[in-house]
Structure formats: structure tokens, C-alpha cells
Amino acid sequence: MRNRSSLPTMMAHAVIPHPIKAPGLRRVLYCIQAWLLFSLLVWSSQASADTRYSVNIDAPSSVEDLLEKHMDIMRWLNNPRMNNAEWHRLLQAAPRNIEDLLATEGYFSPSIEQNLETSTEGDSIRNRAKFTVNPGDPVTIQEVDIRFTGEITSQGSDEQPSTSELIESWALKQDSRFSQDAWTSAKRKLLSGLMLRRYPNAKITNSKAEIDATNNKAKLVVEIDSGAPFRFGGLEVNGLQRYPRSLVENINPIKPGEPYSQARLLFFQSELQASGYFSNVEVTSRTDDADPAAAPIVVNVTELQSVQIGIGVGASTNTGARTTLTYQDLNLFDRGWRFTNTLKIEQKAQSLNSLIRLPTDQNGYRDSFNADLNRLDIEGQTTSTLGTGVKRSWGPRSFEQTVGAAYLLEHVAIDGSESQNNYAATISYGITLRRIDNELNPTRGYLFNALFTSAPLDVMATGKFLQSYAKTQAYYPLTRSTQLITRLEGGIVSGADNAPATYLFRAGGDQSVRGYAYQSLGVADGDAVIGGRYLVTGSIEVIQWLTSSWGAAVFVDFGNAANTTRDLKPVYGYGLGARFKSPAGPIGVDIARGQETGEYRLHFNLGVVF
């Protein structure tokens, strides 16, 4: 291959037999030589500026994108520093560059044809290069040899991780295609299987891929030293100034002597972050210079300010415009108690809520006390309540249980009817199951909640009753970009004649049956709608994600509330919506039509409400 420059080579040879002694003539010759040199430089610069370069790659689609994105000559095409010298250097390096790129995808016997062309188009010089590439057959894995050294070779047969499971999970199986990315990924996954469980100091001591380019075969060899198995030791906490150390200790789910697990450290970190006391949390274990039998757990925290005051405005398609004032003290009585007061004023609802939440104790219990004052004016029924209660929760978020006791005073005014007063002392039990892949933006799994509330004593209530309520929501990916969400909700009240209106059921609104006003579905009482003994609602929704964050939804909702099962006839709402995956959870805006009323309504949802 000949290198042809787009600029001609100019040679000048001058013979001066006798030196010129005249000063004036010498100055004239110097000026002529300087002018010629300047003209040559200007002409050369203009010629270089008018030179154009292009490259065409003819290759199978499986490798064409790789070459177009990563070949050096392709990256230089639009560089203003490209000139003929650089063009020819890149052309000479291109075949080796192509071979190296193809090797990363498992092609080690390619054939490469290079064609060059230079032409003149007007005042421009066109330099074209064409590479015709046949990558050949890809290399496949002929043999895999994975060897372990270290204490993992002498561990018990029932201890995890086992070498047999690690070998079984090896990604590059025999007869599969070799590529550099797959090779690197397989080694990383194999090493992670050790480092994440019991062997945090595991390392690859030797790895090689022996390529037989003639036969397109590869033999893979990996040697791993597991190092010593680690167990967790004591707790080291850094960054605490306002809050007691017991707050971190009681949340810690890891017991001394427990086998090292990265998943357990991450779970501990997420629980501390969710506690509400810290703006930043990092949980690690010191394994570099620690005793393998007692590796310290190191917790670094950044505390939030203990006193926080907030004000917010907003709107709800259920209850209208909203103003919220919040006062929060995260360290009440210097004991780490969280004291929250919230005043919320909406068009159809007003409330003043006080809540004291105690830190998780050493047995894993989370206790709280509350007092609430609420007023709700919906569909001709105005309900005013004053309540107080205590609650105890325990268990992880995947399986959380609660018990509680509460006392409620209620005043109910219904348009066209006499007002009435109710009261009830109740006890309750609830469970919540969370089996989803992501708590903020779930794509697969389900949520389930059940709550049972009873007023067991006549002397402490208007009358005895039992409210049973359950709700489940499921997520299922139909395709990579299409998601199915279903919801089913049901409730029943025994002894409804004695139950306060707060414990009866109405339906309709953002989280119920879209297409109908908030709590507009229930038992008709004159011009008002009041609660009933029975509740059933549900929803089927399909979301088509158009990008990683934006999607369009179509849905059908159904349900109603009634006093008898015979009157519990479902009404339907259906519509379209837009979805956005925000850092705080999914945001949804829907337009729904109520089949029973023929009206269209706007609905807005934020986050996973459960």
C-alpha cells in the first residue's frame, strides 16, 4: 500500500557561483525568499483546510457498530487537528486496530481488505478509505478450569457458599461463545459469590484465556484464593452527637458471631436510613486488619437537625387545595423520641395530628402514641373526630405486624338528618407483607395488608363491632416495557348499627374507583352518601413504558360500598393516564370516566400508597 499525500512536494535548488557582495541586492533576495516561504505556508494551510476525509466500513451488523464506534480513525474524522500525516498514520494502524476490537468479541481470524482513494472535487481534496471486514467464526469455549485455594476447600459440606454451587453458576459454559466482556463479567460474578458471603478478602490469583485461533477454541483457567472466612464482631459507631448510641444498637439486626454477609450490612444500612434520624448512613465491616472471627461493624452517620419546621402548599383531586404546617423534634426529652405535629387545612378536610414515635428497642419493637383532631366534609356528611391511641409494630418491612388500642369520639352531621355522637374504645391487629423488587418503583411482586379493629366492650363504646379490612396490589412485567398492575380491596363490618361512621366504608377517588368523586360511592341517605358495612373495589391497569422514565397507562376500576351484599353492585370507571418514575416514587395523572355518571374526572397519584 502506497501512502499518497494530498500536498505536492516542492524542492528548490539554487547555485550561486560567486557570493553577492552588494548589500542592496542581498536584501532584495532575502525579501524574495521570505515572500516565497510565506506564500508556500499560506498555500499549504489552505490546501490542508480544504482536504476532506471519510471512512466506510463494510462488515456484518454484529461487528459493524463496534468498529464504527471504537476505531481510532473514526474518532479522528471530525477532529480539527486531522491532517494528511495523521490520516496516513491512522490508515497504517487501522488493520491492527480492527483485529484488536474484533478479538474482544471473540473473533481472532478476521480477513481485512483496505481500499484507498484520493480525488479532487472543486477546490477540495477528498481522501476516502473503505474497510471490508469478514470477522470469521467466533471462538467458543472448549474447556473451563476453575480452581479454589484457601480455607473454602476445607469448609463443611453444609456451609455456604459451596465450591460446587459457585462452579455451577459460572456464566461462560462449555460451547458458549467467548467475548472479552463476558469473560470479565463471569470472573467478577464468581469472585462476588465469595466476597459477598463469608470470604470478603477473596481474590483471583491467576486467570487466563488460552485462544486457539486456528480451531476457534478457547480454554479458560481461573484460580481463586478464598482467604479466611469472616464473622461479624462488635459495633463501632461514628458521627453521633445528638442522639443516643442505643438508637443505632437497637436497630442493628446483626448478632456477634454471625457469618459475614454483604446483604446483611446493606439491610442494616437501609434500616438506619429509614429511621429518619440521619441524612447519610454508611455501614461497612473492617476486614483488612481485623480478626476473622470478630470483624467489627463500622457505622458512619450524619445526623439530621433535631428540630425541623416545615410549611407546604399543594392540592389533591380528592380533597382540594391544601396548606400544611409541620413541627418535628427528633430528640424529645433527649431520648431520641420523634415528636411530630402536623396541621393540615384542605377544602374538604382539616386535621391536627400529634405523634410520638419511640426508637426501636432492643427487642425490635417500635412503639408510638398519637392524638388526632379531624374534620371531613364529603358528600353531604360532615364527620368530626377526636381520637388518641397507642401502637406497637415489629418485624422487618417484608413482614410487619402491629397491635394497637385507641379511643374515638365522633360527631356526625348528615344533610337533612339529625346529628349524632358516637364513641368507641378499640383494639386492633394488622399485618403487612411486602414482596416487591423496588419499594419506590416496583415492577414485580405484591403487597398485602390486613387490619382487624374491634370494639369488644359495650360499656366503652356506643356498641360492639368488628371491622375487617384487606387490600392487595400486584405487579407483573408482561414484557420488558409493558407492566400489569392489579389491585383488590375488601372490607366488612359486623355490628354496623353500633359502629361509628369512621369505621364504615365509602368508595371512589384517586386510590379507589377512578372516574367518581372521593367517597361518593356508598349508601344513599337523602342527598348525602354515608358509609356502608361492605366494601369491594379493584383495578386492572396496563402501563406501556415509552422511555425509562415515562409511560402511558390504560385502566379499568370497579367497586362500591353498601349495607348488604345484595346491594353491593359494582360500578365501573375507565380511562387513560401518564406515568413518570420519580425519585420519590411513581407519579400518575389520569383522566377517568365514570360509567354510572358519564362524567370525566382528573386524578393525581404520587408514590406507592399502601
Coordinates of C-alpha atoms in Angstrom, one line a residue:
M1 CA 0.0 0.0 0.0
R2 CA 1.4 3.4 -1.0
N3 CA 0.9 6.5 1.1
R4 CA -0.1 9.4 -1.1
S5 CA -0.1 12.9 0.3
S6 CA -2.7 15.4 -0.8
L7 CA 0.0 18.1 -0.9
P8 CA 2.7 18.1 -3.6
T9 CA 6.4 18.0 -2.6
M10 CA 8.3 21.1 -3.6
M11 CA 12.1 21.1 -3.9
A12 CA 14.2 24.2 -4.6
H13 CA 17.9 24.1 -5.6
A14 CA 19.8 27.3 -6.1
V15 CA 23.5 27.5 -7.3
I16 CA 25.3 30.8 -6.6
P17 CA 28.8 30.6 -8.1
H18 CA 30.0 33.9 -6.6
P19 CA 29.0 35.5 -3.4
I20 CA 26.9 38.6 -3.8
K21 CA 28.6 41.5 -2.1
A22 CA 26.1 44.2 -2.9
P23 CA 24.1 44.9 0.3
G24 CA 21.0 46.2 -1.6
L25 CA 20.8 43.2 -3.9
R26 CA 21.3 40.8 -0.9
R27 CA 18.3 42.5 0.9
V28 CA 16.2 42.1 -2.2
L29 CA 17.0 38.3 -2.4
Y30 CA 16.2 37.9 1.3
C31 CA 12.8 39.6 0.7
I32 CA 12.0 37.3 -2.3
Q33 CA 12.9 34.2 -0.3
A34 CA 10.8 35.3 2.6
W35 CA 7.8 36.0 0.3
L36 CA 8.2 32.6 -1.4
L37 CA 8.3 30.8 2.1
F38 CA 5.3 32.8 3.3
S39 CA 3.3 32.0 0.2
L40 CA 4.2 28.3 0.5
L41 CA 3.0 28.2 4.1
V42 CA -0.3 30.0 3.3
W43 CA -1.0 27.7 0.3
S44 CA -0.2 24.6 2.4
S45 CA -2.6 25.8 5.1
Q46 CA -5.3 26.5 2.6
A47 CA -4.8 23.1 0.9
S48 CA -4.9 21.3 4.3
A49 CA -8.1 23.2 5.3
D50 CA -9.8 22.1 2.1
T51 CA -9.0 18.4 2.5
R52 CA -11.9 16.1 3.4
Y53 CA -11.7 12.6 4.9
S54 CA -14.2 9.8 5.0
V55 CA -14.3 6.1 6.0
N56 CA -16.7 3.4 5.0
I57 CA -16.9 0.1 6.9
D58 CA -18.4 -3.0 5.2
A59 CA -18.9 -5.6 7.9
P60 CA -21.7 -7.8 9.3
S61 CA -24.1 -5.9 11.5
S62 CA -22.8 -7.9 14.6
V63 CA -19.5 -6.1 14.5
E64 CA -20.2 -3.0 12.3
D65 CA -21.4 -0.9 15.2
L66 CA -18.4 -1.9 17.3
L67 CA -16.0 -0.8 14.6
E68 CA -17.8 2.5 13.8
K69 CA -17.9 3.5 17.5
H70 CA -14.4 2.5 18.6
M71 CA -12.0 2.6 15.7
D72 CA -9.4 5.3 16.2
I73 CA -9.7 6.6 12.7
M74 CA -13.5 7.0 13.1
R75 CA -13.0 9.1 16.2
W76 CA -10.5 11.3 14.4
L77 CA -12.6 12.1 11.4
N78 CA -14.2 15.3 12.8
N79 CA -11.2 16.4 14.8
P80 CA -9.9 19.8 13.6
R81 CA -6.3 18.6 14.1
M82 CA -6.7 15.9 11.4
N83 CA -4.1 16.4 8.6
N84 CA -2.5 14.2 6.0
A85 CA 0.2 13.0 8.2
E86 CA -2.3 11.9 10.9
W87 CA -4.5 10.4 8.2
H88 CA -1.8 8.1 6.9
R89 CA -0.7 7.1 10.4
L90 CA -4.2 6.1 11.3
L91 CA -4.6 4.2 8.0
Q92 CA -1.4 2.2 8.8
A93 CA -2.7 1.4 12.3
A94 CA -6.3 0.6 11.2
P95 CA -5.9 -3.2 10.4
R96 CA -4.3 -3.9 13.8
N97 CA -7.0 -1.7 15.5
I98 CA -9.7 -3.7 13.8
E99 CA -8.1 -7.0 14.9
D100 CA -7.9 -5.9 18.5
L101 CA -11.5 -4.8 18.5
L102 CA -12.8 -8.0 17.0
A103 CA -10.8 -10.0 19.5
T104 CA -12.8 -8.5 22.3
E105 CA -15.9 -10.1 20.7
G106 CA -14.3 -13.5 20.2
Y107 CA -13.2 -13.1 16.6
F108 CA -9.5 -14.0 16.2
S109 CA -9.2 -14.9 12.5
P110 CA -10.6 -12.0 10.5
S111 CA -9.8 -11.0 7.0
I112 CA -9.5 -7.3 6.3
E113 CA -9.3 -5.5 2.9
Q114 CA -8.4 -1.9 2.8
N115 CA -9.1 0.3 -0.3
L116 CA -7.9 4.0 -0.5
E117 CA -9.0 6.7 -3.0
T118 CA -8.0 10.3 -3.4
S119 CA -9.9 12.6 -5.7
T120 CA -10.4 16.3 -6.3
E121 CA -13.8 17.9 -6.1
G122 CA -13.6 21.6 -7.0
D123 CA -11.2 23.2 -4.5
S124 CA -11.4 20.3 -2.1
I125 CA -9.3 17.1 -2.0
R126 CA -11.3 14.0 -0.9
N127 CA -9.5 11.2 0.9
R128 CA -11.6 8.1 1.2
A129 CA -10.9 4.8 2.9
K130 CA -13.0 1.6 2.8
F131 CA -12.5 -1.4 5.0
T132 CA -14.1 -4.7 4.1
V133 CA -14.1 -6.9 7.1
N134 CA -15.0 -10.6 7.4
P135 CA -14.7 -11.4 11.1
G136 CA -14.6 -15.2 10.6
D137 CA -16.0 -17.7 13.0
P138 CA -16.3 -16.7 16.7
V139 CA -14.2 -18.6 19.3
T140 CA -16.2 -20.9 21.5
I141 CA -15.4 -22.3 25.0
Q142 CA -13.8 -25.7 24.8
E143 CA -12.8 -26.2 28.4
V144 CA -13.3 -24.4 31.8
D145 CA -10.9 -25.0 34.6
I146 CA -11.9 -23.3 37.9
R147 CA -9.6 -23.9 40.9
F148 CA -10.1 -22.9 44.6
T149 CA -7.4 -22.5 47.2
G150 CA -7.7 -21.2 50.8
E151 CA -10.0 -22.2 53.6
I152 CA -13.0 -22.7 51.4
T153 CA -11.5 -26.1 50.4
S154 CA -11.9 -27.4 54.0
Q155 CA -15.2 -25.9 54.9
G156 CA -18.2 -28.1 55.9
S157 CA -20.4 -29.5 53.2
D158 CA -23.4 -27.6 54.6
E159 CA -21.6 -24.2 54.7
Q160 CA -22.2 -21.5 52.1
P161 CA -21.0 -20.6 49.5
S162 CA -20.0 -24.0 48.3
T163 CA -17.5 -24.5 45.5
S164 CA -19.8 -26.8 43.6
E165 CA -22.5 -24.0 43.6
L166 CA -20.0 -21.4 42.5
I167 CA -18.8 -23.6 39.6
E168 CA -22.4 -24.4 38.7
S169 CA -23.2 -20.7 38.5
W170 CA -20.2 -19.9 36.2
A171 CA -21.6 -17.9 33.3
L172 CA -19.3 -19.0 30.4
K173 CA -20.4 -22.6 29.9
Q174 CA -18.7 -25.0 27.6
D175 CA -19.5 -24.5 23.9
S176 CA -20.8 -20.9 24.6
R177 CA -19.3 -18.0 22.6
F178 CA -16.3 -16.2 24.0
S179 CA -16.0 -12.4 24.4
Q180 CA -13.9 -10.2 26.5
D181 CA -16.9 -8.6 28.2
A182 CA -18.4 -12.0 29.0
W183 CA -15.1 -13.3 30.3
T184 CA -14.6 -10.2 32.6
S185 CA -18.2 -10.4 33.8
A186 CA -18.0 -14.1 34.6
K187 CA -14.9 -13.6 36.7
R188 CA -16.4 -10.7 38.5
K189 CA -19.5 -12.7 39.3
L190 CA -17.5 -15.7 40.5
L191 CA -15.4 -13.5 42.8
S192 CA -18.5 -11.7 44.1
G193 CA -20.0 -15.0 45.1
L194 CA -17.2 -15.4 47.6
M195 CA -16.7 -11.7 48.7
L196 CA -20.4 -11.1 49.5
R197 CA -20.7 -14.2 51.8
R198 CA -18.1 -15.2 54.4
Y199 CA -15.0 -14.5 52.3
P200 CA -14.6 -10.7 51.9
N201 CA -10.9 -10.9 51.1
A202 CA -11.2 -13.4 48.3
K203 CA -9.1 -12.6 45.2
I204 CA -8.3 -14.1 41.8
T205 CA -4.7 -15.2 41.8
N206 CA -4.5 -16.3 38.2
S207 CA -6.7 -16.1 35.2
K208 CA -6.0 -16.7 31.5
A209 CA -7.9 -17.4 28.3
E210 CA -5.9 -19.6 26.0
I211 CA -7.1 -19.0 22.5
D212 CA -6.6 -21.5 19.7
A213 CA -7.2 -19.2 16.7
T214 CA -6.7 -22.0 14.2
N215 CA -9.6 -24.0 15.6
N216 CA -11.6 -21.1 17.1
K217 CA -11.5 -22.7 20.6
A218 CA -10.7 -21.3 24.0
K219 CA -9.6 -22.8 27.3
L220 CA -10.4 -20.7 30.4
V221 CA -8.4 -21.0 33.6
V222 CA -9.3 -19.2 36.9
E223 CA -7.7 -19.7 40.2
I224 CA -9.2 -18.1 43.3
D225 CA -7.9 -17.8 46.8
S226 CA -10.8 -17.6 49.2
G227 CA -8.8 -16.3 52.2
A228 CA -10.2 -16.8 55.7
P229 CA -14.0 -16.9 56.4
F230 CA -15.1 -13.9 58.4
R231 CA -17.7 -13.5 61.2
F232 CA -19.1 -10.2 62.5
G233 CA -17.9 -8.8 65.8
G234 CA -18.8 -5.7 67.7
L235 CA -20.3 -2.4 66.6
E236 CA -18.3 0.8 66.0
V237 CA -20.4 4.0 65.6
N238 CA -19.1 7.3 64.4
G239 CA -20.8 10.6 64.0
L240 CA -23.3 10.6 66.9
Q241 CA -23.6 13.9 68.7
R242 CA -27.3 14.5 69.4
Y243 CA -28.8 11.0 69.6
P244 CA -28.1 8.1 71.9
R245 CA -25.9 5.2 70.8
S246 CA -28.7 2.9 71.7
L247 CA -30.7 4.2 68.8
V248 CA -28.2 2.5 66.4
E249 CA -27.6 -0.5 68.6
N250 CA -31.3 -1.4 68.8
I251 CA -31.8 -1.2 65.0
N252 CA -28.8 -3.4 64.4
P253 CA -30.1 -6.8 63.2
I254 CA -26.6 -8.5 63.1
K255 CA -25.6 -10.6 66.0
P256 CA -21.9 -11.1 67.1
G257 CA -20.6 -14.3 65.6
E258 CA -22.9 -14.2 62.6
P259 CA -21.2 -15.2 59.3
Y260 CA -20.1 -12.2 57.2
S261 CA -22.7 -11.1 54.6
Q262 CA -22.7 -8.0 52.5
A263 CA -26.5 -8.3 52.2
R264 CA -26.9 -8.1 56.0
L265 CA -24.7 -4.9 56.1
L266 CA -26.9 -3.3 53.3
F267 CA -30.1 -4.2 55.2
F268 CA -28.7 -2.7 58.4
Q269 CA -27.8 0.5 56.4
S270 CA -31.3 0.7 54.8
E271 CA -33.0 0.4 58.2
L272 CA -30.8 3.2 59.7
Q273 CA -31.5 5.4 56.7
A274 CA -35.3 4.8 57.0
S275 CA -35.2 5.6 60.8
G276 CA -35.5 9.3 60.0
Y277 CA -32.6 10.5 62.2
F278 CA -29.8 10.6 59.6
S279 CA -29.2 12.4 56.3
N280 CA -26.4 9.9 55.4
V281 CA -25.5 6.4 56.6
E282 CA -22.7 4.1 55.7
V283 CA -22.3 0.6 57.1
T284 CA -19.2 -1.5 56.4
S285 CA -17.1 -4.1 58.1
R286 CA -13.4 -3.8 58.7
T287 CA -11.8 -6.9 57.2
D288 CA -8.4 -5.8 56.2
D289 CA -6.6 -6.0 59.5
A290 CA -9.3 -7.5 61.7
D291 CA -9.7 -10.8 63.5
P292 CA -11.6 -13.0 61.0
A293 CA -13.6 -14.4 64.0
A294 CA -14.8 -10.9 65.1
A295 CA -14.7 -8.3 62.3
P296 CA -16.0 -5.0 63.6
I297 CA -19.2 -3.5 62.0
V298 CA -18.4 0.2 61.3
V299 CA -21.3 2.6 61.2
N300 CA -20.7 6.2 60.0
V301 CA -23.7 8.6 60.2
T302 CA -24.5 12.2 59.6
E303 CA -27.3 13.4 61.9
L304 CA -30.3 15.5 60.9
Q305 CA -31.1 18.6 62.8
S306 CA -33.3 17.6 65.8
V307 CA -35.8 20.4 65.4
Q308 CA -37.4 20.9 62.0
I309 CA -40.2 23.3 60.9
G310 CA -41.9 23.0 57.5
I311 CA -44.7 24.7 55.5
G312 CA -46.1 23.4 52.3
V313 CA -48.9 24.0 49.8
G314 CA -50.5 21.7 47.4
A315 CA -53.7 20.2 46.0
S316 CA -55.4 16.9 46.0
T317 CA -58.0 15.8 43.5
N318 CA -59.8 14.1 46.4
T319 CA -60.0 16.9 49.0
G320 CA -58.9 20.1 47.1
A321 CA -56.3 22.8 47.8
R322 CA -54.0 22.2 50.8
T323 CA -51.8 24.1 53.2
T324 CA -49.6 22.1 55.7
L325 CA -47.6 23.2 58.7
T326 CA -45.2 20.8 60.4
Y327 CA -43.2 20.9 63.5
Q328 CA -40.9 18.0 64.3
D329 CA -38.5 17.3 67.2
L330 CA -36.3 14.2 66.6
N331 CA -34.9 14.2 70.1
L332 CA -37.7 14.8 72.6
F333 CA -36.5 14.7 76.2
D334 CA -33.0 13.9 74.8
R335 CA -34.1 10.3 74.4
G336 CA -34.4 10.1 70.6
W337 CA -38.2 10.2 70.7
R338 CA -39.7 11.6 67.5
F339 CA -42.4 14.2 68.2
T340 CA -44.3 15.3 65.1
N341 CA -47.2 17.9 64.9
T342 CA -49.0 18.4 61.6
L343 CA -51.7 21.0 60.9
K344 CA -53.3 20.3 57.5
I345 CA -56.0 22.6 56.1
E346 CA -57.8 21.4 52.9
Q347 CA -61.0 22.5 51.2
K348 CA -62.9 19.4 52.3
A349 CA -60.8 18.2 55.2
Q350 CA -58.9 19.7 58.1
S351 CA -56.8 17.9 60.7
L352 CA -54.4 18.4 63.6
N353 CA -52.2 15.4 64.3
S354 CA -49.6 14.8 67.0
L355 CA -47.4 11.7 67.0
I356 CA -44.7 10.5 69.3
R357 CA -42.6 7.6 68.0
L358 CA -40.1 5.9 70.2
P359 CA -36.8 4.4 68.8
T360 CA -36.7 0.7 68.1
D361 CA -36.0 -1.1 71.4
Q362 CA -33.5 -3.9 72.0
N363 CA -36.3 -6.5 71.3
G364 CA -37.1 -4.9 67.9
Y365 CA -40.4 -3.2 69.0
R366 CA -41.4 0.2 67.6
D367 CA -43.9 2.0 69.9
S368 CA -45.9 5.1 69.2
F369 CA -48.6 7.4 70.7
N370 CA -50.9 9.6 68.8
A371 CA -53.7 12.2 69.2
D372 CA -55.8 13.5 66.3
L373 CA -58.4 16.1 65.7
N374 CA -60.1 15.7 62.2
R375 CA -63.0 17.2 60.3
L376 CA -64.2 15.8 56.9
D377 CA -67.0 17.2 54.8
I378 CA -67.7 14.9 52.0
E379 CA -70.9 14.1 50.0
G380 CA -73.3 15.7 52.5
Q381 CA -71.8 14.1 55.6
T382 CA -69.6 16.1 58.0
T383 CA -67.6 13.9 60.4
S384 CA -65.7 15.5 63.3
T385 CA -63.5 13.2 65.4
L386 CA -61.2 13.4 68.4
G387 CA -59.0 10.4 68.9
T388 CA -56.0 9.1 70.7
G389 CA -54.2 5.8 70.7
V390 CA -51.0 3.7 71.1
K391 CA -49.5 1.2 68.7
R392 CA -46.7 -1.3 68.7
S393 CA -45.0 -2.6 65.5
W394 CA -42.4 -5.2 65.0
G395 CA -40.8 -7.2 62.2
P396 CA -39.0 -6.2 59.0
R397 CA -40.8 -4.3 56.3
S398 CA -41.2 -7.6 54.4
F399 CA -43.4 -8.9 57.2
E400 CA -44.5 -6.2 59.6
Q401 CA -47.1 -6.7 62.4
T402 CA -48.9 -4.2 64.5
V403 CA -51.2 -4.1 67.6
G404 CA -52.9 -1.1 68.9
A405 CA -55.5 0.4 71.2
A406 CA -57.4 3.6 70.5
Y407 CA -60.3 5.7 71.8
L408 CA -62.5 7.8 69.5
L409 CA -65.1 10.5 70.0
E410 CA -67.2 11.3 66.9
H411 CA -69.8 13.8 65.8
V412 CA -71.6 13.1 62.6
A413 CA -73.9 15.6 60.8
I414 CA -75.8 14.4 57.7
D415 CA -77.7 16.9 55.4
G416 CA -81.4 16.5 56.1
S417 CA -80.9 14.3 59.2
E418 CA -80.3 14.7 62.8
S419 CA -76.7 14.8 64.0
Q420 CA -75.4 12.0 66.3
N421 CA -72.5 11.4 68.7
N422 CA -70.6 8.1 68.8
Y423 CA -67.7 6.8 70.8
A424 CA -65.6 3.6 70.8
A425 CA -62.6 2.1 72.6
T426 CA -61.0 -0.3 70.1
I427 CA -58.2 -2.8 69.8
S428 CA -56.6 -3.7 66.5
Y429 CA -54.2 -6.1 64.9
G430 CA -52.6 -5.7 61.4
I431 CA -50.1 -7.4 59.1
T432 CA -48.3 -6.0 56.1
L433 CA -46.4 -8.2 53.6
R434 CA -44.1 -6.6 51.0
R435 CA -42.6 -8.8 48.3
I436 CA -41.5 -6.3 45.6
D437 CA -38.3 -5.7 43.8
N438 CA -38.2 -2.0 44.5
E439 CA -40.1 -0.2 47.2
L440 CA -40.3 3.2 45.4
N441 CA -40.9 2.0 41.8
P442 CA -41.9 -1.7 41.9
T443 CA -42.1 -3.7 38.7
R444 CA -42.6 -7.2 40.1
G445 CA -44.1 -8.7 43.3
Y446 CA -47.0 -7.9 45.5
L447 CA -48.1 -6.0 48.6
F448 CA -50.7 -7.2 51.1
N449 CA -52.3 -5.6 54.1
A450 CA -54.9 -6.8 56.6
L451 CA -56.3 -4.9 59.6
F452 CA -58.8 -6.1 62.2
T453 CA -60.4 -3.5 64.5
S454 CA -62.8 -4.3 67.3
A455 CA -64.8 -2.6 70.0
P456 CA -65.2 -5.5 72.4
L457 CA -66.9 -3.8 75.3
D458 CA -70.4 -2.2 75.4
V459 CA -69.5 0.0 78.3
M460 CA -66.7 1.6 76.4
A461 CA -68.4 2.1 73.1
T462 CA -71.8 3.0 71.5
G463 CA -71.9 -0.7 70.7
K464 CA -69.7 -3.7 69.9
F465 CA -68.5 -4.1 66.4
L466 CA -65.7 -5.7 64.3
Q467 CA -64.2 -4.2 61.2
S468 CA -62.2 -6.5 58.9
Y469 CA -60.3 -5.0 56.0
A470 CA -57.8 -6.3 53.5
K471 CA -56.0 -5.0 50.4
T472 CA -53.6 -6.5 47.9
Q473 CA -51.7 -5.0 45.0
A474 CA -49.7 -7.0 42.5
Y475 CA -47.1 -6.0 39.8
Y476 CA -46.1 -8.2 36.9
P477 CA -44.0 -7.3 33.8
L478 CA -45.8 -8.5 30.7
T479 CA -42.7 -7.6 28.5
R480 CA -39.6 -5.6 29.2
S481 CA -41.5 -2.3 28.6
T482 CA -45.1 -3.4 29.5
Q483 CA -46.3 -3.7 33.1
L484 CA -49.5 -5.1 34.6
I485 CA -50.8 -3.7 37.9
T486 CA -53.8 -5.2 39.7
R487 CA -55.5 -4.2 42.9
L488 CA -58.2 -5.8 45.1
E489 CA -59.7 -4.3 48.3
G490 CA -62.4 -5.6 50.5
G491 CA -63.9 -4.9 53.9
I492 CA -66.8 -5.9 56.2
V493 CA -68.2 -4.5 59.5
S494 CA -70.1 -6.7 61.9
G495 CA -72.4 -4.9 64.2
A496 CA -72.6 -1.9 61.8
D497 CA -75.5 -0.3 63.6
N498 CA -73.2 0.3 66.5
A499 CA -70.1 1.3 64.6
P500 CA -69.0 5.0 64.3
A501 CA -69.1 6.4 60.8
T502 CA -65.3 6.5 60.8
Y503 CA -65.2 2.6 60.7
L504 CA -67.8 2.3 57.8
F505 CA -66.8 2.2 54.2
R506 CA -67.2 4.5 51.2
A507 CA -65.5 4.3 47.8
G508 CA -64.5 6.5 44.9
G509 CA -61.5 8.7 44.3
D510 CA -57.8 8.5 43.4
Q511 CA -56.9 5.3 45.3
S512 CA -60.3 3.7 44.9
V513 CA -62.6 3.8 41.9
R514 CA -61.4 6.5 39.5
G515 CA -64.0 8.3 37.5
Y516 CA -66.0 9.0 40.7
A517 CA -65.7 11.7 43.3
Y518 CA -63.9 11.0 46.5
Q519 CA -66.1 8.8 48.8
S520 CA -69.1 9.4 46.6
L521 CA -69.9 5.6 46.4
G522 CA -71.8 4.3 49.4
V523 CA -75.3 4.2 51.0
A524 CA -77.7 6.9 49.9
D525 CA -79.3 8.9 52.7
G526 CA -81.4 11.7 51.3
D527 CA -79.0 14.0 49.5
A528 CA -76.0 12.5 51.3
V529 CA -73.8 9.4 50.8
I530 CA -72.9 7.6 54.0
G531 CA -70.7 4.6 54.8
G532 CA -71.8 1.0 54.4
R533 CA -71.0 -2.3 56.0
Y534 CA -69.4 -3.9 52.9
L535 CA -66.7 -2.7 50.5
V536 CA -65.2 -4.2 47.4
T537 CA -63.0 -2.3 44.9
G538 CA -60.5 -3.3 42.4
S539 CA -58.4 -2.2 39.4
I540 CA -56.6 -3.6 36.3
E541 CA -54.0 -1.3 34.8
V542 CA -51.5 -1.8 32.0
I543 CA -48.6 0.6 31.6
Q544 CA -46.6 0.9 28.4
W545 CA -43.2 2.5 29.2
L546 CA -42.2 4.7 26.3
T547 CA -38.8 5.6 27.9
S548 CA -37.0 4.5 31.0
S549 CA -39.0 7.1 33.0
W550 CA -42.2 8.0 31.0
G551 CA -45.1 5.7 30.3
A552 CA -48.8 5.7 29.2
A553 CA -51.5 3.8 31.1
V554 CA -54.9 2.4 30.4
F555 CA -57.0 1.1 33.3
V556 CA -60.4 -0.2 34.4
D557 CA -61.6 0.3 38.0
F558 CA -64.6 -1.2 39.7
G559 CA -66.3 -1.4 43.1
N560 CA -68.8 0.0 45.5
A561 CA -69.9 0.1 49.2
A562 CA -73.2 -1.0 50.5
N563 CA -75.1 -2.2 53.6
T564 CA -75.9 -5.6 52.2
T565 CA -74.2 -8.0 49.8
R566 CA -77.3 -7.8 47.5
D567 CA -76.9 -4.0 47.1
L568 CA -73.1 -4.3 46.6
K569 CA -73.3 -3.9 42.8
P570 CA -70.0 -2.7 41.3
V571 CA -69.8 0.4 39.2
Y572 CA -67.0 0.9 36.6
G573 CA -64.6 3.6 35.8
Y574 CA -62.0 3.5 33.0
G575 CA -59.5 5.9 31.4
L576 CA -56.1 6.8 30.3
G577 CA -53.1 8.2 32.2
A578 CA -49.5 9.3 32.1
R579 CA -46.8 7.8 34.4
F580 CA -43.4 9.2 35.5
K581 CA -40.8 7.4 37.6
S582 CA -39.6 10.0 40.1
P583 CA -37.0 9.6 42.9
A584 CA -39.9 9.7 45.3
G585 CA -41.9 7.0 43.5
P586 CA -44.3 6.8 40.5
I587 CA -46.3 10.0 39.6
G588 CA -49.6 9.4 37.9
V589 CA -52.1 11.7 36.2
D590 CA -55.3 10.1 34.9
I591 CA -58.4 11.1 33.1
A592 CA -61.2 8.7 34.0
R593 CA -64.9 8.3 33.0
G594 CA -67.4 7.0 35.5
Q595 CA -69.7 4.7 33.6
E596 CA -72.5 5.2 36.1
T597 CA -72.4 9.0 35.9
G598 CA -71.0 9.7 32.5
E599 CA -68.7 12.3 34.0
Y600 CA -64.9 12.7 33.4
R601 CA -62.6 13.3 36.3
L602 CA -58.9 14.2 36.8
H603 CA -57.0 12.0 39.3
F604 CA -53.5 12.5 40.6
N605 CA -51.3 10.0 42.5
L606 CA -47.8 10.1 44.0
G607 CA -45.9 7.1 45.2
V608 CA -47.0 3.6 46.2
V609 CA -49.8 4.2 48.7
F610 CA -50.0 1.2 50.9

